[in-house]
Short mmCIF file of C-alpha atoms in Angstrom, two decimals:
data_model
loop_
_atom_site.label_atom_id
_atom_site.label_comp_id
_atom_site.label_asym_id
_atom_site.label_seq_id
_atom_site.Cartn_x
_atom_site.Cartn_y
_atom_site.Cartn_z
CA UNK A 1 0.00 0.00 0.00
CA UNK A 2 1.32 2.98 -0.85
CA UNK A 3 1.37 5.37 2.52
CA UNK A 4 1.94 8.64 0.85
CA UNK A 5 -1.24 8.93 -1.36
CA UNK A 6 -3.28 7.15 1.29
CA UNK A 7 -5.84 9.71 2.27
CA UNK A 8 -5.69 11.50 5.63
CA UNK A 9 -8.55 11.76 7.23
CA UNK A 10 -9.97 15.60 7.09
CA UNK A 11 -12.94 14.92 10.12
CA UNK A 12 -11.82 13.57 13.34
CA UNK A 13 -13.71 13.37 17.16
CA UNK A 14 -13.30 16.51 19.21
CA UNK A 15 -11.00 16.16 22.24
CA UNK A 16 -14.52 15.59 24.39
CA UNK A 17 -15.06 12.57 22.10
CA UNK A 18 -11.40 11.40 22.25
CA UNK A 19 -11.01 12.00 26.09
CA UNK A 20 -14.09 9.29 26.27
CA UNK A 21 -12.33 7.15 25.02
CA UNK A 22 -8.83 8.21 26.77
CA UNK A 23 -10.52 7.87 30.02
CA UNK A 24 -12.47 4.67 29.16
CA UNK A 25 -15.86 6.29 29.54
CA UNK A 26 -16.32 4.95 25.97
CA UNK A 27 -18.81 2.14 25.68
CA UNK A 28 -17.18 -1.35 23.58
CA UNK A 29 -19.18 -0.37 20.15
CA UNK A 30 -17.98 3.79 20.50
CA UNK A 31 -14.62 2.67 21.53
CA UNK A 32 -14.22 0.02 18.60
CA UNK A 33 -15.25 2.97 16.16
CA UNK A 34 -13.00 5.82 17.88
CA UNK A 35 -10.20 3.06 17.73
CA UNK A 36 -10.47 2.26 14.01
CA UNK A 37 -10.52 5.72 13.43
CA UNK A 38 -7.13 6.17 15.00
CA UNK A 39 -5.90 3.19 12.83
CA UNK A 40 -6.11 5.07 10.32
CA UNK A 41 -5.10 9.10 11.96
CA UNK A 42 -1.89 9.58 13.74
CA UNK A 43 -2.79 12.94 14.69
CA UNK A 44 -5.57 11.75 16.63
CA UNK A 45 -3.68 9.23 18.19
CA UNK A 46 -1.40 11.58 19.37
CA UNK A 47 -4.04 13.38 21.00
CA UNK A 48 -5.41 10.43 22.81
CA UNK A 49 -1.83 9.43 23.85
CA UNK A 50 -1.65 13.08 25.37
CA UNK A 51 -4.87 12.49 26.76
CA UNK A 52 -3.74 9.52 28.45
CA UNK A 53 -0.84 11.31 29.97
CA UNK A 54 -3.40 13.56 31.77
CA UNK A 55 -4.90 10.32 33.29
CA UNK A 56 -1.52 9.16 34.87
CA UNK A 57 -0.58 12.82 36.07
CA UNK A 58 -4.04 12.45 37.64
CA UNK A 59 -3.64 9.26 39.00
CA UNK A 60 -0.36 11.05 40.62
CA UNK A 61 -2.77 13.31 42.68
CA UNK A 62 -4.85 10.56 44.01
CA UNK A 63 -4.67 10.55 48.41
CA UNK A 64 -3.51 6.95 48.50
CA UNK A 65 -5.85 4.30 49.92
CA UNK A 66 -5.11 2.13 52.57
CA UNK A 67 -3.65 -1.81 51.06
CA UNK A 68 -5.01 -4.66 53.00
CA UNK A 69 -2.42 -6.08 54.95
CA UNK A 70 -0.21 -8.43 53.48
CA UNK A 71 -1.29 -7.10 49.68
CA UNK A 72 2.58 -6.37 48.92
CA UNK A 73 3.52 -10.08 50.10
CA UNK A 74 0.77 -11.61 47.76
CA UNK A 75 1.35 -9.52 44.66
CA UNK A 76 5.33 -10.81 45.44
CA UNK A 77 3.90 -14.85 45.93
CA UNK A 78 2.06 -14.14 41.95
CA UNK A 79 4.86 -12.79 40.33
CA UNK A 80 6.55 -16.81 39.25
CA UNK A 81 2.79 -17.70 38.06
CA UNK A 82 2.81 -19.39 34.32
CA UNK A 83 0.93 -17.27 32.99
CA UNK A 84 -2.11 -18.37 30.88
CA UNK A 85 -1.68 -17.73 26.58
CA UNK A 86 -4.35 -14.90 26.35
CA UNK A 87 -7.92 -16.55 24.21
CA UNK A 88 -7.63 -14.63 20.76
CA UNK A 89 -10.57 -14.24 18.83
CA UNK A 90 -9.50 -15.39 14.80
CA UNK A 91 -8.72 -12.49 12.61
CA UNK A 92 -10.45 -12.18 9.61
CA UNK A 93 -7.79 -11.77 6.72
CA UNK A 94 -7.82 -8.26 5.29
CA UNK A 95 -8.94 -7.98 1.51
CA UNK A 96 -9.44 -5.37 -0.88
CA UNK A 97 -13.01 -4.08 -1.04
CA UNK A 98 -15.20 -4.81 -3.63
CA UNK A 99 -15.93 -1.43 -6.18
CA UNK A 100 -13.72 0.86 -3.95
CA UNK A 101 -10.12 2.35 -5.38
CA UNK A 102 -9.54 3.19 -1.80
CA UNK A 103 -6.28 1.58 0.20
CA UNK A 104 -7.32 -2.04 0.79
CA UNK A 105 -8.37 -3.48 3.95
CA UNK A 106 -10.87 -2.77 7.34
CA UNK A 107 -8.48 -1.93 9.65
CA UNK A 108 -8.00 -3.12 13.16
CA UNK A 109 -9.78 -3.17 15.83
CA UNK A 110 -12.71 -3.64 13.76
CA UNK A 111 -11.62 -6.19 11.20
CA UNK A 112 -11.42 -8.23 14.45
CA UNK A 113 -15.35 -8.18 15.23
CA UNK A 114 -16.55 -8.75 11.91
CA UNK A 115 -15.21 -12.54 11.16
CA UNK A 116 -15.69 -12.31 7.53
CA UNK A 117 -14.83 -10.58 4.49
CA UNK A 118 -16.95 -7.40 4.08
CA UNK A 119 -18.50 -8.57 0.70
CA UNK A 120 -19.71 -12.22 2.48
CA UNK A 121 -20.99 -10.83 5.88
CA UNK A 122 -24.78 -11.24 5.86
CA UNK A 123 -25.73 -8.17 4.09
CA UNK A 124 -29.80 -7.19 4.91
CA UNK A 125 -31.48 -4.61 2.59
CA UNK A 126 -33.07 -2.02 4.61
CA UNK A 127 -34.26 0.45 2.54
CA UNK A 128 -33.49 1.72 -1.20
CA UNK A 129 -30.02 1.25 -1.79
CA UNK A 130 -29.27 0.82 2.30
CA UNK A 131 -28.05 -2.57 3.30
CA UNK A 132 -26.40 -3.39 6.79
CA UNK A 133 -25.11 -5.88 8.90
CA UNK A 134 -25.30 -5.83 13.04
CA UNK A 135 -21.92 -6.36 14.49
CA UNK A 136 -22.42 -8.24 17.82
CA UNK A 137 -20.55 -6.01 20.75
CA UNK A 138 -21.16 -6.61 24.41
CA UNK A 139 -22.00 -2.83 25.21
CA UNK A 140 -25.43 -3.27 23.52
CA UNK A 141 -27.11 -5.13 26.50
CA UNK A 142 -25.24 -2.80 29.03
CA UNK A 143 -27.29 0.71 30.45
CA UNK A 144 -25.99 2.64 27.44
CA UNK A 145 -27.59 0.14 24.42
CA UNK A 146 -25.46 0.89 21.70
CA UNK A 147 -25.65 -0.56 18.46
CA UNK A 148 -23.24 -1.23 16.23
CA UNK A 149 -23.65 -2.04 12.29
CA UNK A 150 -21.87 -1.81 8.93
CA UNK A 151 -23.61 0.48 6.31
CA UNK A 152 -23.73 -0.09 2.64
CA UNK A 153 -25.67 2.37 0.94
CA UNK A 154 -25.82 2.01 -3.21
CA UNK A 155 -23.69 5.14 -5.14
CA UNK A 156 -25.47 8.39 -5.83
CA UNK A 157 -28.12 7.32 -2.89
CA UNK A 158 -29.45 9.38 -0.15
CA UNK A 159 -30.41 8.49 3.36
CA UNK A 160 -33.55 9.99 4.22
CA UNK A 161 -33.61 13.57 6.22
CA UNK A 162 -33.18 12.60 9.82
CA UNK A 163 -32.55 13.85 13.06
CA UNK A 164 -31.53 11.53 16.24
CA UNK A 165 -32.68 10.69 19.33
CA UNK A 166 -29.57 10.20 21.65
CA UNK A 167 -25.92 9.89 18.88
CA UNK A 168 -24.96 8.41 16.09
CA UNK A 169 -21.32 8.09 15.31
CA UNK A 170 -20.40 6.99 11.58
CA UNK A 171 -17.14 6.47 10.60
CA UNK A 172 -16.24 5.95 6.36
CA UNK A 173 -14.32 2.60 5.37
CA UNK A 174 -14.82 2.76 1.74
CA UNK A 175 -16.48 4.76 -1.11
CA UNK A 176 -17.54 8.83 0.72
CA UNK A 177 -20.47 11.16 1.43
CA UNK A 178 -21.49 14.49 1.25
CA UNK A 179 -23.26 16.06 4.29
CA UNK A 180 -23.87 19.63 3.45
CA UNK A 181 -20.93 21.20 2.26
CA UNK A 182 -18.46 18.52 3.30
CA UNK A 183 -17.07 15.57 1.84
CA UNK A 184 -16.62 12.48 4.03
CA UNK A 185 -14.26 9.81 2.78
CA UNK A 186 -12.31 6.45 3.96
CA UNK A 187 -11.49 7.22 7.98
CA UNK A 188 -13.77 10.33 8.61
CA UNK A 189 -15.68 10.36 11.92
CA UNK A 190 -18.58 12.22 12.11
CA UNK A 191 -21.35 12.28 14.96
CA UNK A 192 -24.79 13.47 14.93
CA UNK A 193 -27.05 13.78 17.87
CA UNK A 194 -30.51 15.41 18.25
CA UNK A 195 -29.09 19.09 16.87
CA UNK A 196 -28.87 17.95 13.84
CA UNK A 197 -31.27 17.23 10.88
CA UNK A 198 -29.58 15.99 7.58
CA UNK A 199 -29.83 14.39 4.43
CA UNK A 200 -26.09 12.68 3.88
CA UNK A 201 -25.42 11.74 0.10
CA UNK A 202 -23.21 9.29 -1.33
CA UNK A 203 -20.95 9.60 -4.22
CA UNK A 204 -21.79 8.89 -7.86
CA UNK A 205 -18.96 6.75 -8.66
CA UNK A 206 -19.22 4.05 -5.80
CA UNK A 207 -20.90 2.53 -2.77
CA UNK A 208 -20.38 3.60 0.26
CA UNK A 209 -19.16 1.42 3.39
CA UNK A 210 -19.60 2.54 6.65
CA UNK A 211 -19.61 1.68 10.41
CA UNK A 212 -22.22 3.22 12.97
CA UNK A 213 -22.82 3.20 16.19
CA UNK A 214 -25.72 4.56 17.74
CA UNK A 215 -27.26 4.86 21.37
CA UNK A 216 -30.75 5.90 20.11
CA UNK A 217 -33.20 5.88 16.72
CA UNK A 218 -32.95 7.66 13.68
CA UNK A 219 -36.06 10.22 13.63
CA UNK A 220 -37.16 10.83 9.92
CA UNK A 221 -38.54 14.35 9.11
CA UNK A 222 -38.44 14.36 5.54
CA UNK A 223 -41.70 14.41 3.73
CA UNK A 224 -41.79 10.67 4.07
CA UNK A 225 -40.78 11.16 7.30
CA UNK A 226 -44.13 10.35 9.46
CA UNK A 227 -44.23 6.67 7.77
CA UNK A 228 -40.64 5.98 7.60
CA UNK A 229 -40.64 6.40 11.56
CA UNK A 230 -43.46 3.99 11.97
CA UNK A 231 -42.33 1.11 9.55
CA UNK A 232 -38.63 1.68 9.25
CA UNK A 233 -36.47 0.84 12.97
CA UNK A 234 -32.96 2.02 12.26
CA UNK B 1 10.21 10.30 50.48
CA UNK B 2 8.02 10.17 46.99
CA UNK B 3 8.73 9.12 44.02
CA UNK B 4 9.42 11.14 40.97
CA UNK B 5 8.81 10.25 36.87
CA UNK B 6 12.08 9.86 36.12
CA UNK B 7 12.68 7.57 38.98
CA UNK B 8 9.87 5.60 38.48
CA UNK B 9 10.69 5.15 34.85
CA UNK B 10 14.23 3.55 36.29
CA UNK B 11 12.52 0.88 38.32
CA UNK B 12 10.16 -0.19 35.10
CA UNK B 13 13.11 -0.37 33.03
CA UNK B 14 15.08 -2.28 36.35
CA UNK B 15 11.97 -5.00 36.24
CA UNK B 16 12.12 -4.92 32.65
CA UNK B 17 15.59 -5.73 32.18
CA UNK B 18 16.83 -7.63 35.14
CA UNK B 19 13.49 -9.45 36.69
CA UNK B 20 14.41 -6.89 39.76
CA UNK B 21 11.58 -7.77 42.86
CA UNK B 22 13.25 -4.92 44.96
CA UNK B 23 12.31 -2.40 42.06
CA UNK B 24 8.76 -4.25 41.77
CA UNK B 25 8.25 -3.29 45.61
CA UNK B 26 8.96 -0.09 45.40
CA UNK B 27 6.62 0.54 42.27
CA UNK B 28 4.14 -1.23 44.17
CA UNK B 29 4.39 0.70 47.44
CA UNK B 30 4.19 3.78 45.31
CA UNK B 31 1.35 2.72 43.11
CA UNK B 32 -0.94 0.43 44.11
CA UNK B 33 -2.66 2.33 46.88
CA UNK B 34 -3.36 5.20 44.24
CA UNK B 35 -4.93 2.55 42.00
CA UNK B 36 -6.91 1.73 44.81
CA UNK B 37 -8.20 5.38 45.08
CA UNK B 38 -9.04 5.15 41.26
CA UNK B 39 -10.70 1.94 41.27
CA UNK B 40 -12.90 2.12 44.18
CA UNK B 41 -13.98 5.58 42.16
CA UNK B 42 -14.87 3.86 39.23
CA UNK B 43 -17.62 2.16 41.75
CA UNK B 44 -14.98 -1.15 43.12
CA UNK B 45 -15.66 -2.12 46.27
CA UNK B 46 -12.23 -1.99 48.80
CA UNK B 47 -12.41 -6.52 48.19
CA UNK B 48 -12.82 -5.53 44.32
CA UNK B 49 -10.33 -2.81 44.36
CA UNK B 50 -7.60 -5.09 46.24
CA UNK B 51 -8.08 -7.33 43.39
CA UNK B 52 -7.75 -5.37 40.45
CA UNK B 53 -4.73 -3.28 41.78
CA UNK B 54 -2.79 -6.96 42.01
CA UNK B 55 -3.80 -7.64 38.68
CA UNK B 56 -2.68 -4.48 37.32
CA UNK B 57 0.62 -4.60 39.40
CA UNK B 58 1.20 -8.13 38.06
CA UNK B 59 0.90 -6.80 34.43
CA UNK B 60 3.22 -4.48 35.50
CA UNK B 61 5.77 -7.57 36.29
CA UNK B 62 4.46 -9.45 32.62
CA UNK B 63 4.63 -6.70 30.33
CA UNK B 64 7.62 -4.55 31.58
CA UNK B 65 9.44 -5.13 28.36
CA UNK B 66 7.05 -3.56 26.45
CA UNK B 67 7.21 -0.33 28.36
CA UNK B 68 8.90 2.55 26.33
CA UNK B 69 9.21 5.66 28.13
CA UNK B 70 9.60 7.26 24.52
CA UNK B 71 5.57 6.79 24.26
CA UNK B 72 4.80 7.95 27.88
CA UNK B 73 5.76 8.02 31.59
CA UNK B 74 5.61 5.02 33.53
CA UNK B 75 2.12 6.61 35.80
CA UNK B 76 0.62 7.14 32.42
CA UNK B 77 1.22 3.36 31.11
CA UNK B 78 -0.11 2.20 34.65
CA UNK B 79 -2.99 4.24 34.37
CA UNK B 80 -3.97 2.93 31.22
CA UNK B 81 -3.43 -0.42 32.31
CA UNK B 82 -5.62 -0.01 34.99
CA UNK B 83 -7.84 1.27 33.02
CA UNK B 84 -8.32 -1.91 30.86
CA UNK B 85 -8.45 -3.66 33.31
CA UNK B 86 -11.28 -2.36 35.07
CA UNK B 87 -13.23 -2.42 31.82
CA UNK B 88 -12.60 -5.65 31.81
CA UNK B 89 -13.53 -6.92 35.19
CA UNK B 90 -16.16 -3.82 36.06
CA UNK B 91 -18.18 -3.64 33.05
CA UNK B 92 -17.21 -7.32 31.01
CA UNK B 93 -16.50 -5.13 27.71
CA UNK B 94 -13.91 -5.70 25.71
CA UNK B 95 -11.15 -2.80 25.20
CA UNK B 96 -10.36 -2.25 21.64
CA UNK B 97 -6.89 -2.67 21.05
CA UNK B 98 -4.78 -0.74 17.83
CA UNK B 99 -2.28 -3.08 16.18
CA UNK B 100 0.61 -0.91 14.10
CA UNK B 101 1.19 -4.30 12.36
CA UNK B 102 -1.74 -4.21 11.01
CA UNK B 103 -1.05 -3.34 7.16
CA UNK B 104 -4.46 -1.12 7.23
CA UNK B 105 -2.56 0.86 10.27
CA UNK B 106 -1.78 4.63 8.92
CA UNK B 107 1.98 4.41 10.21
CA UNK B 108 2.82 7.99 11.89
CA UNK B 109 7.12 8.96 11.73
CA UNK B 110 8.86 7.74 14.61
CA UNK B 111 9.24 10.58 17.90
CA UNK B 112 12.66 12.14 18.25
CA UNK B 113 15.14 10.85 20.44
CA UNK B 114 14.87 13.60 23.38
CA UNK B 115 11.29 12.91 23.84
CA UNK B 116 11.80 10.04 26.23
CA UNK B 117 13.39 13.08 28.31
CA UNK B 118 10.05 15.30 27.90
CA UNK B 119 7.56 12.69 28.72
CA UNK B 120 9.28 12.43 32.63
CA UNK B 121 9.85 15.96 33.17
CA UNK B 122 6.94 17.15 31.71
CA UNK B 123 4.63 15.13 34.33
CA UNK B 124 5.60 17.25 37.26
CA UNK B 125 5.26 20.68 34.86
CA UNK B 126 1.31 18.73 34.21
CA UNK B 127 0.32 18.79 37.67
CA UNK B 128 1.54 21.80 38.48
CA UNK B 129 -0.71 23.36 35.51
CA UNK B 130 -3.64 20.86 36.71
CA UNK B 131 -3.44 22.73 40.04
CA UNK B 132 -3.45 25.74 38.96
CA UNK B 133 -6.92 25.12 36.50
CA UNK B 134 -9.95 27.57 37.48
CA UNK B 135 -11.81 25.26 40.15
CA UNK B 136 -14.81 24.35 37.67
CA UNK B 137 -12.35 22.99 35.16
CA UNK B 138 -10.47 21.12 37.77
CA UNK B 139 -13.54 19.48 39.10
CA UNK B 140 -15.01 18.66 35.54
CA UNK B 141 -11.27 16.63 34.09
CA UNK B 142 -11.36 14.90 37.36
CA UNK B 143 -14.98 13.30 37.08
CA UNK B 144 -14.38 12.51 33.58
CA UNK B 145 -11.08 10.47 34.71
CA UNK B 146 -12.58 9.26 37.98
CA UNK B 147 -15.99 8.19 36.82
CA UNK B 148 -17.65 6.01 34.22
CA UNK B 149 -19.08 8.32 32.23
CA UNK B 150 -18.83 10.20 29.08
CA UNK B 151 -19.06 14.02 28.87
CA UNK B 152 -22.59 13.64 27.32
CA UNK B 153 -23.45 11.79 30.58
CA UNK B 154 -21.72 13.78 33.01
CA UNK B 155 -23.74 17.18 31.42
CA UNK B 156 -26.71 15.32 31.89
CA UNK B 157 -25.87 14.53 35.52
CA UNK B 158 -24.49 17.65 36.31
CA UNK B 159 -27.51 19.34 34.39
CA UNK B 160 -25.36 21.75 32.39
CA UNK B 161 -25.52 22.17 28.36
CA UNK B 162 -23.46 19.65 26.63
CA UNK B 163 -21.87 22.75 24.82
CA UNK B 164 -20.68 23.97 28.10
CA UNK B 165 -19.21 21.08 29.10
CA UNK B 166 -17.43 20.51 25.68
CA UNK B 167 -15.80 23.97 26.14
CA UNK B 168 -14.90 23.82 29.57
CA UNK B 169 -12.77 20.73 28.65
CA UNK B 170 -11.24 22.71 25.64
CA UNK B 171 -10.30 24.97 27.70
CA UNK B 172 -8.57 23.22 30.07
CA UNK B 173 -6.78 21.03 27.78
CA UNK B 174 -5.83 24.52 26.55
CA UNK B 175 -4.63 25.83 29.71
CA UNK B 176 -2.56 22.83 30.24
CA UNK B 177 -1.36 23.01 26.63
CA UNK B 178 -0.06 26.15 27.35
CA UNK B 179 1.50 25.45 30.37
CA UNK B 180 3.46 22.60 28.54
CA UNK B 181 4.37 24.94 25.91
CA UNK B 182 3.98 22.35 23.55
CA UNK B 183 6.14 19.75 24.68
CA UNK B 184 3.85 17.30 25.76
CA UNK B 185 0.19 18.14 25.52
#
């Protein structure tokens, strides 16, 4: 692959969104997304690393806590343990995507919790030109519910105006969008949460793949709008 | 007498290189009852907490060799230890891990050589600034560090606008930037 026309992402999470995940306030499904974002953005992974050196200054101010007695001398009885080989899940092999000229590949951490090629996961159609796939993620039976799913929407398609109840976090692994006046391509974040209203719109000359992770529904207030919210669940 | 970054660095490196338990002691008489503190609020209880901090300390002991002071000081690689761990054992999530191996990985060029020399020094300069943050500011980075809960949450809880929450953090990080003059944050 050749680094130097790879292209860099242009939208990243703000420092809010990044401290999340610095901190480990991030839920699995957010973190997964934030993470394969920085797979692909060293300046953002600088950021986070700088982040992180705020959370060991911090853990420098801590008033210590009392150790139960004897917690030194038990830590010291561990430290000859074998030590069990960590459970890995398998690692889907990385392979070009199908219709995209983009750099080949989901990256990691994601490519890990999909188990499949992108073109043979179980696509579902969902709409007019909208397919997508649920990625299993233990966060979405925890208090937060997050869900997690690859996008494909069909070239030159449009998702219906919507708004959001709660976030939605979308970040572009192949083919690119327009929201507005800006152009999303492979390794832009964007989030979207109940201050916005939009009408994203992919590119003419391919599909676009994405992965999303929400904590709420999409609200439709297009002119379709009042029967897409009863029949369609996104 | 406490222990400073560039000491505690030393006595990573010490375990790292030479198995040393007399350098392992006194990382875990300096650490572990912090990580206590930080644990028990994330919501451990003191049984809990005892646990995790010997876990975390015995990471310490497995994975010295993979500490590189280049990347961060030694409180900041134990905090994010910690960290993963209590993910782990709190909340049963998994933490997603990046892998520069990984040929999708956007390789980044390599830090200079005197910035294993900025990440030590520049810890004590970071609390300084942290001390010196307007109260409100103060308060806010230290429930988003201490707590389980993203900003979103914690302006919910706290019953403030998300926006002012979101630049109250921005400016703090920029307060501390400043204070850092660049060389860390």
């Amino acid at each position: 692959m050749n680094s130097a026309m790879a292209y860099r992402p242009q939208h990243h999470p703000d420092e809010s969104v990044l401290m999340d995940f610095a901190t480990g306030a991030a839920r699995e499904a957010g973190a997964v997304l934030i993470a394969t974002h920085l797979a692909l953005c060293p300046c953002c992974r600088d950021t986070v690393k700088k982040l992180e050196s705020l959370g060991g200054a911090l853990i420098e101010d801590l008033p210590p806590s009392t150790l139960t007695p004897g917690s030194l001398e038990a830590v010291m009885a561990r430290l000859d343990e074998p030590v069990a080989a960590a459970s890995r899940r398998p690692r889907a092999a990385a392979r070009a995507m199908a219709r995209s000229g983009a750099p080949s590949g989901v990256p990691s951490p994601l490519r890990d919790y999909l188990g499949a090629d992108v073109a043979e996961l179980a696509w579902r159609k969902i709409g007019p030109g909208v397919s997508q796939v649920d990625v299993p993620v233990a966060s979405a039976s925890g208090p937060v519910r997050e869900r997690m799913r690859l996008l494909r929407i069909g070239a030159g398609s449009a998702i219906p105006r919507h708004t959001h109840r709660g976030t939605e976090m979308v970040l572009v692994l192949s083919g690119g969008f327009r929201d507005g006046d800006r152009r999303f391509l492979r390794g832009d974040f964007s989030l979207s949460d109940e201050h916005v209203d939009h009408q994203p719109v992919v590119d003419e000359d391919s599909d676009c793949v994405c992965l999303s992770v929400t904590d709420g529904p999409l609200r439709f207030t297009g002119p379709l709008g009042r029967i897409l919210n009863l029949f369609v669940r996104f | 007498m406490r222990l400073e970054a560039a000491e505690l660095t030393g006595l990573v490196q010490a375990v790292a290189r030479d198995r040393d338990r007399v350098a392992f002691a006194a990382l875990f008489t300096h650490f572990a009852p912090r990580l206590k503190t930080y644990v028990m609020r994330l919501g451990a209880s003191a049984a809990t907490a005892d646990e995790l901090v010997q876990d975390t300390m015995l990471t310490l002991w497995r994975r010295a060799d993979s500490f590189d002071p280049r990347q961060a000081n030694a409180s900041t690689w134990i905090f994010t230890i910690a960290r993963n761990k209590r993910i782990d054992a709190l909340r049963r999530e998994n933490r997603p891990e990046l892998d520069p191996n990984d040929p999708a990985f956007a390789a980044a060029p390599l830090p200079a050589a005197d910035e294993a020399m900025a990440a030590s020094e520049s810890e004590q300069v970071l609390r300084q600034a942290i001390g010196q943050l307007p109260q409100e500011q103060a308060e806010l980075l230290r429930i988003c560090y201490y707590g389980d809960k993203s900003h979103r949450q914690i302006a919910l809880e706290l019953g403030l606008p998300l926006g002012t929450v979101k630049s109250r953090l921005r400016l703090a990080l920029g307060r501390l930037r400043l204070a850092l003059k660049g060389s860390v944050l």
